[in-house]
Short mmCIF file of C-alpha atoms in Angstrom, two decimals:
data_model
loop_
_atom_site.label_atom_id
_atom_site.label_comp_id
_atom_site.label_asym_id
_atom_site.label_seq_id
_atom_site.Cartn_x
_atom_site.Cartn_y
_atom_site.Cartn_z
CA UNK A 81 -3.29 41.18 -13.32
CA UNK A 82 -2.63 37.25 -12.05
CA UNK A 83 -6.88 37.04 -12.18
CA UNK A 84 -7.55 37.79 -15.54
CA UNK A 85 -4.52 35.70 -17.25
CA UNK A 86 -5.56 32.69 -14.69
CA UNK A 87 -8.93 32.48 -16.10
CA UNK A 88 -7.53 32.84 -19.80
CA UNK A 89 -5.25 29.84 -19.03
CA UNK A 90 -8.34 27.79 -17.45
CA UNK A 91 -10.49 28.64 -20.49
CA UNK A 92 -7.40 27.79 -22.60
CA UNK A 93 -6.56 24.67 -20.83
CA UNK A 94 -10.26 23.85 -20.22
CA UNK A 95 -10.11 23.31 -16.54
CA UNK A 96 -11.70 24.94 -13.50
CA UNK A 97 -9.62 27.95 -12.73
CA UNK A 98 -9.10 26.62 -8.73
CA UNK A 99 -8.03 23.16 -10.21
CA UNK A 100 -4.93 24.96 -12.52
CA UNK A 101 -4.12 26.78 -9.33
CA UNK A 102 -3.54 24.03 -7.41
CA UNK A 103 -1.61 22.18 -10.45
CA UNK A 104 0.61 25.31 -10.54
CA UNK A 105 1.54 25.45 -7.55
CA UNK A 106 2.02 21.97 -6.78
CA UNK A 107 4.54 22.49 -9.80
CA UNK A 108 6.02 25.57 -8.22
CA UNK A 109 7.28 23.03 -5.14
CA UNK A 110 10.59 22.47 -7.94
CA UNK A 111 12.17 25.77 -8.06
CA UNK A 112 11.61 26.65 -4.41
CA UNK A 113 13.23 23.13 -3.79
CA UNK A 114 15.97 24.76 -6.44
CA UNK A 115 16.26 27.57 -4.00
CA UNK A 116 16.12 25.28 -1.38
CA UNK A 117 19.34 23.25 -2.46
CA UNK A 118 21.00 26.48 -3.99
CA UNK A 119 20.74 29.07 -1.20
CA UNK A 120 19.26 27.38 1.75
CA UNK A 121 20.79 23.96 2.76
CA UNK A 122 23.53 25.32 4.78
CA UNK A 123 21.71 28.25 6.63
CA UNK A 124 20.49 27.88 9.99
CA UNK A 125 17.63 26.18 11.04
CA UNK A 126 15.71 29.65 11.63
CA UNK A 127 16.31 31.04 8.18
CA UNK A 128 14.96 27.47 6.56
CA UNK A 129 12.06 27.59 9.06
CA UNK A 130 11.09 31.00 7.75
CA UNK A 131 11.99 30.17 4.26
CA UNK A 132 9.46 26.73 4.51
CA UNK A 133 6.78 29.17 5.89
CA UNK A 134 6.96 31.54 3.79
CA UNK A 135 6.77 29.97 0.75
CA UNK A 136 4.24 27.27 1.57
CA UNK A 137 1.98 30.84 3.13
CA UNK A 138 2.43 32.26 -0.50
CA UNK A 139 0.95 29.06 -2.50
CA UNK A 140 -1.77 29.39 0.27
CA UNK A 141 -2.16 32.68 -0.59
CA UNK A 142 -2.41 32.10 -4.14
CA UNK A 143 -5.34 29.12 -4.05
CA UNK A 144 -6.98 30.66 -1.07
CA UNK A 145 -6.81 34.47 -0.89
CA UNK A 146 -7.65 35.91 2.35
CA UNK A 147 -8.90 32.25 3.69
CA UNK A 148 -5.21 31.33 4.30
CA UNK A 149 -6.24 32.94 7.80
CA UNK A 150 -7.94 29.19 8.58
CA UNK A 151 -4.15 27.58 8.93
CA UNK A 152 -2.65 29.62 10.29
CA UNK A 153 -5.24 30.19 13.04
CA UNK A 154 -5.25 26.26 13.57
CA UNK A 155 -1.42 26.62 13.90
CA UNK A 156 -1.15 29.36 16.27
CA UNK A 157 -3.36 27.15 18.53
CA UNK A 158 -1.96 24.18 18.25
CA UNK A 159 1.46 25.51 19.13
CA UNK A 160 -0.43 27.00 22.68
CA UNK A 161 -1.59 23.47 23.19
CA UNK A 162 1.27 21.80 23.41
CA UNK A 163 2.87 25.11 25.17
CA UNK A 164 0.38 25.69 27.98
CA UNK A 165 -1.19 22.05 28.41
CA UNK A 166 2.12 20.27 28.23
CA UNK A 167 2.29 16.65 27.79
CA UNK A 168 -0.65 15.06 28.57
CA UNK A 169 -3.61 13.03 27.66
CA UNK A 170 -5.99 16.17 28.17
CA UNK A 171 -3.47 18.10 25.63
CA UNK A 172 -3.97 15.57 23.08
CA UNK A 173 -7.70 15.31 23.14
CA UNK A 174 -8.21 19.22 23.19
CA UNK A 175 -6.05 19.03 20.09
CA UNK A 176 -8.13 15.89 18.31
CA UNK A 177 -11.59 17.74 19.45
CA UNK A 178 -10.30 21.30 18.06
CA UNK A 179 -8.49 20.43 14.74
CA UNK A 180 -11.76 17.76 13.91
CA UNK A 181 -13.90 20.47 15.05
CA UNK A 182 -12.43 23.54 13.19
CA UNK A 183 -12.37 21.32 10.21
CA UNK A 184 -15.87 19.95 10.20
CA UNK A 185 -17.33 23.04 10.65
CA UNK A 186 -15.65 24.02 7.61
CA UNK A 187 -17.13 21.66 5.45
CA UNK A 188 -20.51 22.57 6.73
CA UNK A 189 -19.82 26.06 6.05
CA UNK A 190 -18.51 25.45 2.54
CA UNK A 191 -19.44 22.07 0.96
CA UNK A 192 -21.58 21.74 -1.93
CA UNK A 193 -23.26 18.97 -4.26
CA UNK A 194 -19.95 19.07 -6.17
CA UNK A 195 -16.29 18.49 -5.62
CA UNK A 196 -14.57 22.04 -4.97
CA UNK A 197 -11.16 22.76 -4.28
CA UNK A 198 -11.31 25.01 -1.07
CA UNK A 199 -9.17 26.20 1.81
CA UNK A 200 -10.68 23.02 3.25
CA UNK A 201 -8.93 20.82 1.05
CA UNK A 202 -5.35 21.38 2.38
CA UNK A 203 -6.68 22.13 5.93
CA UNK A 204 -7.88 18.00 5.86
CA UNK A 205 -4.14 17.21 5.48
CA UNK A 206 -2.88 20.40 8.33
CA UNK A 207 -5.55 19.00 10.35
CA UNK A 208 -3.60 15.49 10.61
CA UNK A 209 -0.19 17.14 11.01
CA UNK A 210 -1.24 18.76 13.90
CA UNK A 211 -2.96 16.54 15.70
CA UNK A 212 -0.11 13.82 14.29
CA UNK A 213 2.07 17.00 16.19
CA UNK A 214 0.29 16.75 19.90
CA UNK A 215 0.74 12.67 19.96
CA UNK A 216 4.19 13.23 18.99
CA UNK A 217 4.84 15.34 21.76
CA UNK A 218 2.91 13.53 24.05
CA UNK A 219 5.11 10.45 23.05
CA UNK A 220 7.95 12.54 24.03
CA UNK A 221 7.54 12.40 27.77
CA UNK A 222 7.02 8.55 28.01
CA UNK A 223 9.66 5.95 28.89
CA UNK A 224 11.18 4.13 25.88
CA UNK A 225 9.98 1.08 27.36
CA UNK A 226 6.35 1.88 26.85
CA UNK A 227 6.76 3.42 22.83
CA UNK A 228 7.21 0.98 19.83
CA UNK A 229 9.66 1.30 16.98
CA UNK A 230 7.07 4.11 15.01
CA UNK A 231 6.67 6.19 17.99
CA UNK A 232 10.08 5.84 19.29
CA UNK A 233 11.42 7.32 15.85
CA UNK A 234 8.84 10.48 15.82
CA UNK A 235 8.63 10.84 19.67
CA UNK A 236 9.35 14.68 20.26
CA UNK A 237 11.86 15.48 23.35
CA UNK A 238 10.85 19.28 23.26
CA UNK A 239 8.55 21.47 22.63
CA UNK A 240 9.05 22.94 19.16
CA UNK A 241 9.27 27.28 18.37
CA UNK A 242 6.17 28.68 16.69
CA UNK A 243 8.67 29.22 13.63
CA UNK A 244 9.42 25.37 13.52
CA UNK A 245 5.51 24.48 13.68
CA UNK A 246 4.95 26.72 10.62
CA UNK A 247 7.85 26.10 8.69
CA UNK A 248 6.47 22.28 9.05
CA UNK A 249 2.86 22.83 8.59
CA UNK A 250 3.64 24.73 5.32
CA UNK A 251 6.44 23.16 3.99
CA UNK A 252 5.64 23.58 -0.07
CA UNK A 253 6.12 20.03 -0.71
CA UNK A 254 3.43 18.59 1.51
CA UNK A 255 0.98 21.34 2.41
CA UNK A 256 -1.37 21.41 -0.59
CA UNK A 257 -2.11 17.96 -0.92
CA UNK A 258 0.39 16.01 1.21
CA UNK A 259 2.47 13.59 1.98
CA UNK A 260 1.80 12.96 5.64
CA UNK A 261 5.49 13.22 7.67
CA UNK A 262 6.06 13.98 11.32
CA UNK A 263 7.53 16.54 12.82
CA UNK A 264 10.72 14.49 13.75
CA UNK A 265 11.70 13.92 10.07
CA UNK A 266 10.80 17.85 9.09
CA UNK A 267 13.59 18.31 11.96
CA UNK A 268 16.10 15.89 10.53
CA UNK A 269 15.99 17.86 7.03
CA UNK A 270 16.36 20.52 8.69
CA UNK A 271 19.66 19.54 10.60
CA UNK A 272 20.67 17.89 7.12
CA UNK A 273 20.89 14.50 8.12
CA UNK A 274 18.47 13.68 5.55
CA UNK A 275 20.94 12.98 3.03
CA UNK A 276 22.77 9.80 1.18
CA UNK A 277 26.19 12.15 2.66
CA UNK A 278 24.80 13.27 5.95
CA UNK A 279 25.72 17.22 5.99
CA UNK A 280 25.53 17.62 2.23
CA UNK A 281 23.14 17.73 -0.96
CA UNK A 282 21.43 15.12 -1.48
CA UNK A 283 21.52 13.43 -4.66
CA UNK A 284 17.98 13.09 -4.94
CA UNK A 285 17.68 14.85 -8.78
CA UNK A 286 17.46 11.59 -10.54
CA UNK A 287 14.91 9.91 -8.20
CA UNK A 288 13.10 12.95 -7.83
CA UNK A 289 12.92 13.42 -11.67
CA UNK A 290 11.49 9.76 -11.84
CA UNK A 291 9.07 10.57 -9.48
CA UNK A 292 7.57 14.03 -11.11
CA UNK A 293 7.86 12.35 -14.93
CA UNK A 294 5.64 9.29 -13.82
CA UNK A 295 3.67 12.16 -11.93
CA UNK A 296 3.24 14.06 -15.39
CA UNK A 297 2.42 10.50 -17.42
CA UNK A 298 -0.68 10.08 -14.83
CA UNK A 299 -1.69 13.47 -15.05
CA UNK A 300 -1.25 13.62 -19.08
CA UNK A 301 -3.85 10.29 -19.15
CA UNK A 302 -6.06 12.19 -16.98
CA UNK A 303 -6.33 15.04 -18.64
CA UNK A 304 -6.72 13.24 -22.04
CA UNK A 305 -9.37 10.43 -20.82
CA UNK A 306 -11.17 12.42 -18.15
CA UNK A 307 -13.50 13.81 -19.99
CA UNK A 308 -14.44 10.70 -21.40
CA UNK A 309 -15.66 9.83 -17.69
CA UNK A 310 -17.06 12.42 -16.48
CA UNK A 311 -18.86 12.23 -13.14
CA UNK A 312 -21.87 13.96 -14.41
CA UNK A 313 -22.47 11.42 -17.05
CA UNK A 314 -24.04 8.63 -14.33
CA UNK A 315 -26.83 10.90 -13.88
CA UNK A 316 -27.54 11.57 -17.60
CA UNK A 317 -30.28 9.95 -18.86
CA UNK A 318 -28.15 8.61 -21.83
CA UNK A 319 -26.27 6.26 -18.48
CA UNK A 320 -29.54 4.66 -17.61
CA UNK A 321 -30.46 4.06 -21.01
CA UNK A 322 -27.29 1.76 -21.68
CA UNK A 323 -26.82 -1.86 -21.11
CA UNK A 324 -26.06 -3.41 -18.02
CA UNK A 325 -22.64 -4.90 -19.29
CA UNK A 326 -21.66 -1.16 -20.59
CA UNK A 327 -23.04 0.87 -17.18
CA UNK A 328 -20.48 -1.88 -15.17
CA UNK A 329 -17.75 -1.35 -17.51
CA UNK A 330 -17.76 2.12 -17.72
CA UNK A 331 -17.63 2.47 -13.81
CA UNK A 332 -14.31 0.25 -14.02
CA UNK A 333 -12.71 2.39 -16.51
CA UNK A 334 -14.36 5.60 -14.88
CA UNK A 335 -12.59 4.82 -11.46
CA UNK A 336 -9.33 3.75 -13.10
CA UNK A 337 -8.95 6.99 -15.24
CA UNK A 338 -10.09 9.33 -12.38
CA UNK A 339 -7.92 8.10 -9.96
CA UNK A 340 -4.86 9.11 -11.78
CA UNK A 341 -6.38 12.71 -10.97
CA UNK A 342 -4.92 11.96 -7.11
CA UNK A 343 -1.91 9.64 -8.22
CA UNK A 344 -0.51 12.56 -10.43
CA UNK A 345 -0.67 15.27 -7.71
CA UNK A 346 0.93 13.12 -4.89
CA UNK A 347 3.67 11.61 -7.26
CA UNK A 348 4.51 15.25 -8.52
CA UNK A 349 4.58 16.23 -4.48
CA UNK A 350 6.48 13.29 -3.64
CA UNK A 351 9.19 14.43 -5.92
CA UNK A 352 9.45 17.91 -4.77
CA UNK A 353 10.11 16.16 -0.76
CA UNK A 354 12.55 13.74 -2.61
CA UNK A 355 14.62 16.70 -4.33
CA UNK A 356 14.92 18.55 -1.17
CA UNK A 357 16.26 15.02 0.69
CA UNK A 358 12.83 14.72 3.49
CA UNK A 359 12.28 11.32 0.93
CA UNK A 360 15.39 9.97 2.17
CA UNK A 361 14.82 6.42 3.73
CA UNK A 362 18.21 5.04 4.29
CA UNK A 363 19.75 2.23 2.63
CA UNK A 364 17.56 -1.02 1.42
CA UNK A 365 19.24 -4.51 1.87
CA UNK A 366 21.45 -4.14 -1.05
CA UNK A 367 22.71 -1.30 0.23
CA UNK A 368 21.08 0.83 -2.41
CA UNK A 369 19.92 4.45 -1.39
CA UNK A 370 16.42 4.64 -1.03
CA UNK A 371 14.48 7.71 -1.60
CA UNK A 372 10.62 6.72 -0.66
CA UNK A 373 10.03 7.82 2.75
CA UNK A 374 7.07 10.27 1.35
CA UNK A 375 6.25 7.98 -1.15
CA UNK A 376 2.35 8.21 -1.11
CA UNK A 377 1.94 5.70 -4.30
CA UNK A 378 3.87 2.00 -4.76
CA UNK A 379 3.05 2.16 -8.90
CA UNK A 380 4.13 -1.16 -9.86
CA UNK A 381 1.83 -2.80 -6.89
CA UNK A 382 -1.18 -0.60 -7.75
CA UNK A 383 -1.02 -1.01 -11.42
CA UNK A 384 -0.37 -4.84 -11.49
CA UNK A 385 -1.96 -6.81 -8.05
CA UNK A 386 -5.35 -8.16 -8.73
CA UNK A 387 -6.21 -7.72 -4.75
CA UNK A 388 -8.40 -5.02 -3.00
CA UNK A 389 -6.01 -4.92 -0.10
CA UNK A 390 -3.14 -4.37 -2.73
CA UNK A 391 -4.73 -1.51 -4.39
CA UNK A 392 -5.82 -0.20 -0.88
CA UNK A 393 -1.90 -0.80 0.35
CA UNK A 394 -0.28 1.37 -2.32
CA UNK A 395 -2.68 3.74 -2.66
CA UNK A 396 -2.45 6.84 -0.65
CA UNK A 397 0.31 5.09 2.03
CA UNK A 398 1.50 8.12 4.44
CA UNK A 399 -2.15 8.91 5.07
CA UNK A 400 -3.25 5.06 5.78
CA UNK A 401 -0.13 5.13 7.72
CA UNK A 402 -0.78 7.86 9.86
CA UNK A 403 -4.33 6.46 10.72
CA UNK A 404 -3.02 3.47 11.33
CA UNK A 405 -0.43 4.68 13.90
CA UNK A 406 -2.63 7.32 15.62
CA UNK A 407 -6.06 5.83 15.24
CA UNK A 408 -6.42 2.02 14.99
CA UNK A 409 -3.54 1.21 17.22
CA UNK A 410 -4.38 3.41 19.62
CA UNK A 411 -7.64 2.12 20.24
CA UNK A 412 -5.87 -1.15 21.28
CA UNK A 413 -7.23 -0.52 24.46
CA UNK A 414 -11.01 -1.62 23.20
CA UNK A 415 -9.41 -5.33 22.78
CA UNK A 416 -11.19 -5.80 19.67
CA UNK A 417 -9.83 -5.83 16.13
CA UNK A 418 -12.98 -5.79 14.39
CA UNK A 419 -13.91 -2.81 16.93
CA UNK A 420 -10.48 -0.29 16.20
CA UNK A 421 -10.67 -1.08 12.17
CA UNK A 422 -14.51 0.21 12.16
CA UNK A 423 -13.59 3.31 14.05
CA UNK A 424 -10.52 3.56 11.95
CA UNK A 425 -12.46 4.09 8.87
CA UNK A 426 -15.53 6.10 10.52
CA UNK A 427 -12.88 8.54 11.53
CA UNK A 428 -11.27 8.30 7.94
CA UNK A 429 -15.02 9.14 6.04
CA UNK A 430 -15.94 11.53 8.83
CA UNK A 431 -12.48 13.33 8.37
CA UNK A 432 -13.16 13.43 4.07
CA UNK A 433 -16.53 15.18 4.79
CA UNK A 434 -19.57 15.38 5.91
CA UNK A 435 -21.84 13.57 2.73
CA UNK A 436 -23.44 10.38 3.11
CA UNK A 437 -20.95 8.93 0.02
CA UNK A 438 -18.04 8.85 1.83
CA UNK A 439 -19.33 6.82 4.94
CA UNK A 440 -20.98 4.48 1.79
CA UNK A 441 -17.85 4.04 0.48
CA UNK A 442 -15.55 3.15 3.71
CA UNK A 443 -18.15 1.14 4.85
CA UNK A 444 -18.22 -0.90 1.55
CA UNK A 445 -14.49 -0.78 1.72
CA UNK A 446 -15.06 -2.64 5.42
CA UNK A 447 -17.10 -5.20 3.57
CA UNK A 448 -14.98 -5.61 0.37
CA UNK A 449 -11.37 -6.41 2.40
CA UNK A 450 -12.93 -8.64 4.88
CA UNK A 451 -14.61 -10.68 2.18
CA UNK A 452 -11.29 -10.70 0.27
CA UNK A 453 -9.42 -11.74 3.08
CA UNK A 454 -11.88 -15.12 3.65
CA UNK A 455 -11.77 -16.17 0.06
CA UNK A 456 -7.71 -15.65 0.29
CA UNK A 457 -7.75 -17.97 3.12
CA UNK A 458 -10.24 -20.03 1.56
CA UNK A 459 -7.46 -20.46 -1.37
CA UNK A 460 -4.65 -21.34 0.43
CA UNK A 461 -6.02 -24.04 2.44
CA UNK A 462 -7.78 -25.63 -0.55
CA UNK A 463 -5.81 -27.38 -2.11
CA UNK A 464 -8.12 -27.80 -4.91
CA UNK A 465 -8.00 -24.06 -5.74
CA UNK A 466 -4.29 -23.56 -4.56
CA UNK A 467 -3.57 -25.65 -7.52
CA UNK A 468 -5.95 -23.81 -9.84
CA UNK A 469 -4.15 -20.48 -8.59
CA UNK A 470 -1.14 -22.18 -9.41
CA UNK A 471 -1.89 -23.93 -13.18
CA UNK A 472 -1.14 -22.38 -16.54
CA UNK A 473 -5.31 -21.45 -16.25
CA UNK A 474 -3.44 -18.28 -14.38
CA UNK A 475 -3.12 -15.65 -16.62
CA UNK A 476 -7.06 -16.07 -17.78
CA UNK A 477 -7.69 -16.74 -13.85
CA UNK A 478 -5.31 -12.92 -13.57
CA UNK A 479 -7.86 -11.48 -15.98
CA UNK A 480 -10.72 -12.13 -14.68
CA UNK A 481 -9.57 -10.99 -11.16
CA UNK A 482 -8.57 -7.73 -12.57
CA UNK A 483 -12.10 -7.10 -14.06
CA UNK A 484 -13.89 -8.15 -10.66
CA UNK A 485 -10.76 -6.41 -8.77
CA UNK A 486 -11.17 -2.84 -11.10
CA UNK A 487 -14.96 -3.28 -10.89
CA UNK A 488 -15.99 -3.64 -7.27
CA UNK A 489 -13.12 -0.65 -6.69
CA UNK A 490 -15.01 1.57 -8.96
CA UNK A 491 -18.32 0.23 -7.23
CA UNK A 492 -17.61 2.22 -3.62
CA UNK A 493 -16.05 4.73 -5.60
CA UNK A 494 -19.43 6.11 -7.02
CA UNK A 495 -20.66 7.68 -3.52
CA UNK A 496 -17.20 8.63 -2.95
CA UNK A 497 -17.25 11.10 -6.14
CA UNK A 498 -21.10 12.20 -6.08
CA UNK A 499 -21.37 12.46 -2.57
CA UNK A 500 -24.69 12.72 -1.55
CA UNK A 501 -27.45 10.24 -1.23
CA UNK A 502 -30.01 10.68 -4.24
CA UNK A 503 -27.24 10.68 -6.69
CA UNK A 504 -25.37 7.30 -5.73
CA UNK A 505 -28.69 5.75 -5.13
CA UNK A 506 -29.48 6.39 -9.06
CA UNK A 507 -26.24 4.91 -10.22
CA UNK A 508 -26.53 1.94 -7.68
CA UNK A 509 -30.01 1.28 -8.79
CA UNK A 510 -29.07 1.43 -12.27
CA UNK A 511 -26.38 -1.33 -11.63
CA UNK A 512 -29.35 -3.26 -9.35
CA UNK A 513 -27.12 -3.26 -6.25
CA UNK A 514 -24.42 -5.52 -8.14
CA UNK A 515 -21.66 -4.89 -5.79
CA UNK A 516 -23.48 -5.04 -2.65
CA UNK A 517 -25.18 -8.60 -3.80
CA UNK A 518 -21.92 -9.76 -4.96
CA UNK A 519 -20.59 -9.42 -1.70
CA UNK A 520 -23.40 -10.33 0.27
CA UNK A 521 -23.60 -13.80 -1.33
CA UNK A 522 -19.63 -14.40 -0.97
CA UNK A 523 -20.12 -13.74 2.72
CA UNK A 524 -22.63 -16.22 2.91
CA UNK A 525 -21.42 -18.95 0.45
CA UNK A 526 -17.65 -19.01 1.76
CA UNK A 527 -18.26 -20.75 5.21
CA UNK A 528 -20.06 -23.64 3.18
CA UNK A 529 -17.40 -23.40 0.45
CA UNK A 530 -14.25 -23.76 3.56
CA UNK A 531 -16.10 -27.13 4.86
CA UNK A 532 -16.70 -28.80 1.27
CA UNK A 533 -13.00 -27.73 -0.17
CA UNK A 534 -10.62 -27.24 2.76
CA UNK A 535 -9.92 -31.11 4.60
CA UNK A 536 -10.29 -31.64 8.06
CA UNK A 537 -7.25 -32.02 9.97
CA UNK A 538 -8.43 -35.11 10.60
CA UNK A 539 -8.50 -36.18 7.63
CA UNK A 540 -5.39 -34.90 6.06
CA UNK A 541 -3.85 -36.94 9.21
CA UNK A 542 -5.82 -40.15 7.70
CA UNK A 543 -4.31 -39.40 4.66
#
């Protein structure tokens, strides 16, 4: 019966029949956080446990059919790891080499030319949970001396139940499409200390309902001006055939309209954590509640900064977070920077999939920020163009940073969406490489730019 009247709502609603699945029951996170708040709060950790896996196993269920097996496999595993191997360096890197592996081999198994919403789209965000788990525990057994503030605060002092691993792997509000939260803070919701009065309900509905209505604004634009900018269009002949100026405007509004396709889904999520109180962050310098501990999106900052690295820093934040806690800094040991951020993002396109577009795109992402981040110096120790950036030229100044800004983030996008190497090589070549010549010649002209602009210390002693 729930086949047949899912495909008449796709055809109705003229979406994939996987895609209104997952929309459903990203939606369906509300009333269980209803039933949550009415019936659950203030039974014992066991009975929420069971509750949390239970319904988080039934939207799996409901996406995934028989597949759901793939989780809970990877769970029942984990949880052996950290019982059996205890805490220790070899338990963490059996973890890392079996989650990666499991989920590779997925994506070899199942990936296609095309973007499809599989069990392997959820597992990507299980897989860092898990392995987030193991370094947790791990962190657990160390010395406070040796841990900083991040690990100090998710730092497990025992080994969690098999029920407690599942009710946080499946939790409804972060196991479809995240956020990213450790283990730690699932515990403190579950003791209710999550909460702006410790021991009681949250009053979360407000923020929450903020959250899911700016959730349900992104996903309304998307659904209207999607199929405006459709992927499939840069391979049309019709794409090729337009001028250049049009081809590099449409892949700015292309990548601004389809990324409300993510925004909407992890807003929506985010308020489902907030309503149940795991987006509970304490109290902000005013003394204000704040309510954006799962907050995967800063809106204002990603709608408004003319930057790379601002769009990059409010885009997708407990993921970038969690890489940058269990990946870059933990490759401190390699005493290079430049070293731990490429690794960073090689693990970060190797853990999206196995197509040549997303290594393209983190590696152009590599290129952009560094690039950025040499012109922004170049600007602040100018003081030629510090006082352009600071004239009433601005606001033109704004707009034309915005158009390079929403350009060259469209420009890595393109291998990102169409994956594989033929297809991004048409649309690149039909742009003539714009992007990467941009950035090649900025990388070349700012050294000689920095000597002719930026006075020598000497000089501005002379002076």
């Amino acid at each position: 019966m729930a086949a047949p009247l899912m495909e008449e709502l796709s055809e109705y609603l003229g979406s994939p029949e996987p895609a209104v699945r997952l929309i459903l029951s990203i939606l369906l996170g509300y009333p269980f956080a209803v039933i949550y708040r009415r019936y659950m709060f203030y039974q014992s950790p066991s009975i929420i446990h069971l509750y949390h896996a239970c319904s988080g196993l039934a939207l799996a269920a409901f996406n995934f059919g028989s597949q759901v097996y793939h989780s809970a496999l990877c769970i029942v595993i984990q949880f052996l790891l950290l019982r059996l191997m205890g805490r220790t360096v070899t338990a963490v890197l059996s973890s890392f080499l079996f989650q990666m592996t499991y989920l590779l081999l997925g994506y070899y198994y199942t990936a296609t030319e095309e973007y499809d919403i599989k069990w392997t789209m959820p597992h990507c965000v299980l897989t860092l949970k898990l392995i987030g788990l193991s370094f947790d525990y791990y962190d657990g057994g160390k010395e406070p001396s040796q841990l900083n503030a991040e690990q100090k605060s998710s730092a497990l002092s025992e080994v969690p139940s098999l029920l407690e691993v599942c009710g946080f792997s499946y939790f409804y509000g972060g196991f479809l499409v995240g956020p990213q939260f450790t283990l730690r803070t699932y515990q403190k919701l579950v003791s209710k200390e999550l909460s702006d009065t410790p021991g009681e309900l949250p009053d979360s509905v407000l923020p929450a309902m903020k959250r899911f209505s700016l959730g349900l604004l992104c996903l309304t634009i998307f659904t209207i001006a999607g199929p405006y900018y459709p992927d499939s269009y840069y391979l049309t002949d019709d794409f090729e055939a337009q001028p250049f100026w049009y081809r590099c405007v449409f892949i700015l509004l292309w990548c601004k309209v389809n990324l409300y396709k993510y925004v909407s889904c992890w807003l929506i999520s985010e308020g489902v954590c907030i309503l149940v109180g795991l987006g509970y962050n304490g109290r902000d310098q005013n003394g204000e509640h704040q309510w954006n501990a799962c907050a995967n999106m800063r809106m204002w900052v990603y709608e408004t900064t003319p930057l790379f690295t601002g769009t990059i820093n409010s885009f997708n934040i407990n993921t970038n977070a969690w890489v940058a806690r269990h990946i870059f800094k933990r490759l401190k040991f390699l005493g290079n920077k430049m070293a731990s951020q490429t690794a960073t993002l090689v693990f970060l396109a190797i853990w999206h999939g196995l197509h040549s577009g997303y290594l393209l795109c983190f590696s152009m992402e590599f290129i952009i920020v560094n690039v950025e981040k040499q012109a922004i110096t170049l600007v602040k120790d100018s003081p030629l163009l510090n006082s352009l950036a600071n004239s009433p030229l601005y606001p033109f100044i704004y707009v034309v940073q915005q158009f390079i800004h929403w350009l060259f983030m469209g420009y890595p996008l393109v291998p990102f969406c169409l994956f594989t190497f033929d297809k991004w090589l048409k649309v690149y070549s039909s742009v003539y490489f714009c992007g990467h010549i941009f950035f090649f010649i900025a990388y070349l002209i700012l050294p000689y730019l920095r000597k002719a602009l930026v006075p020598r210390k000497g000089d501005q002693k002379q002076e």
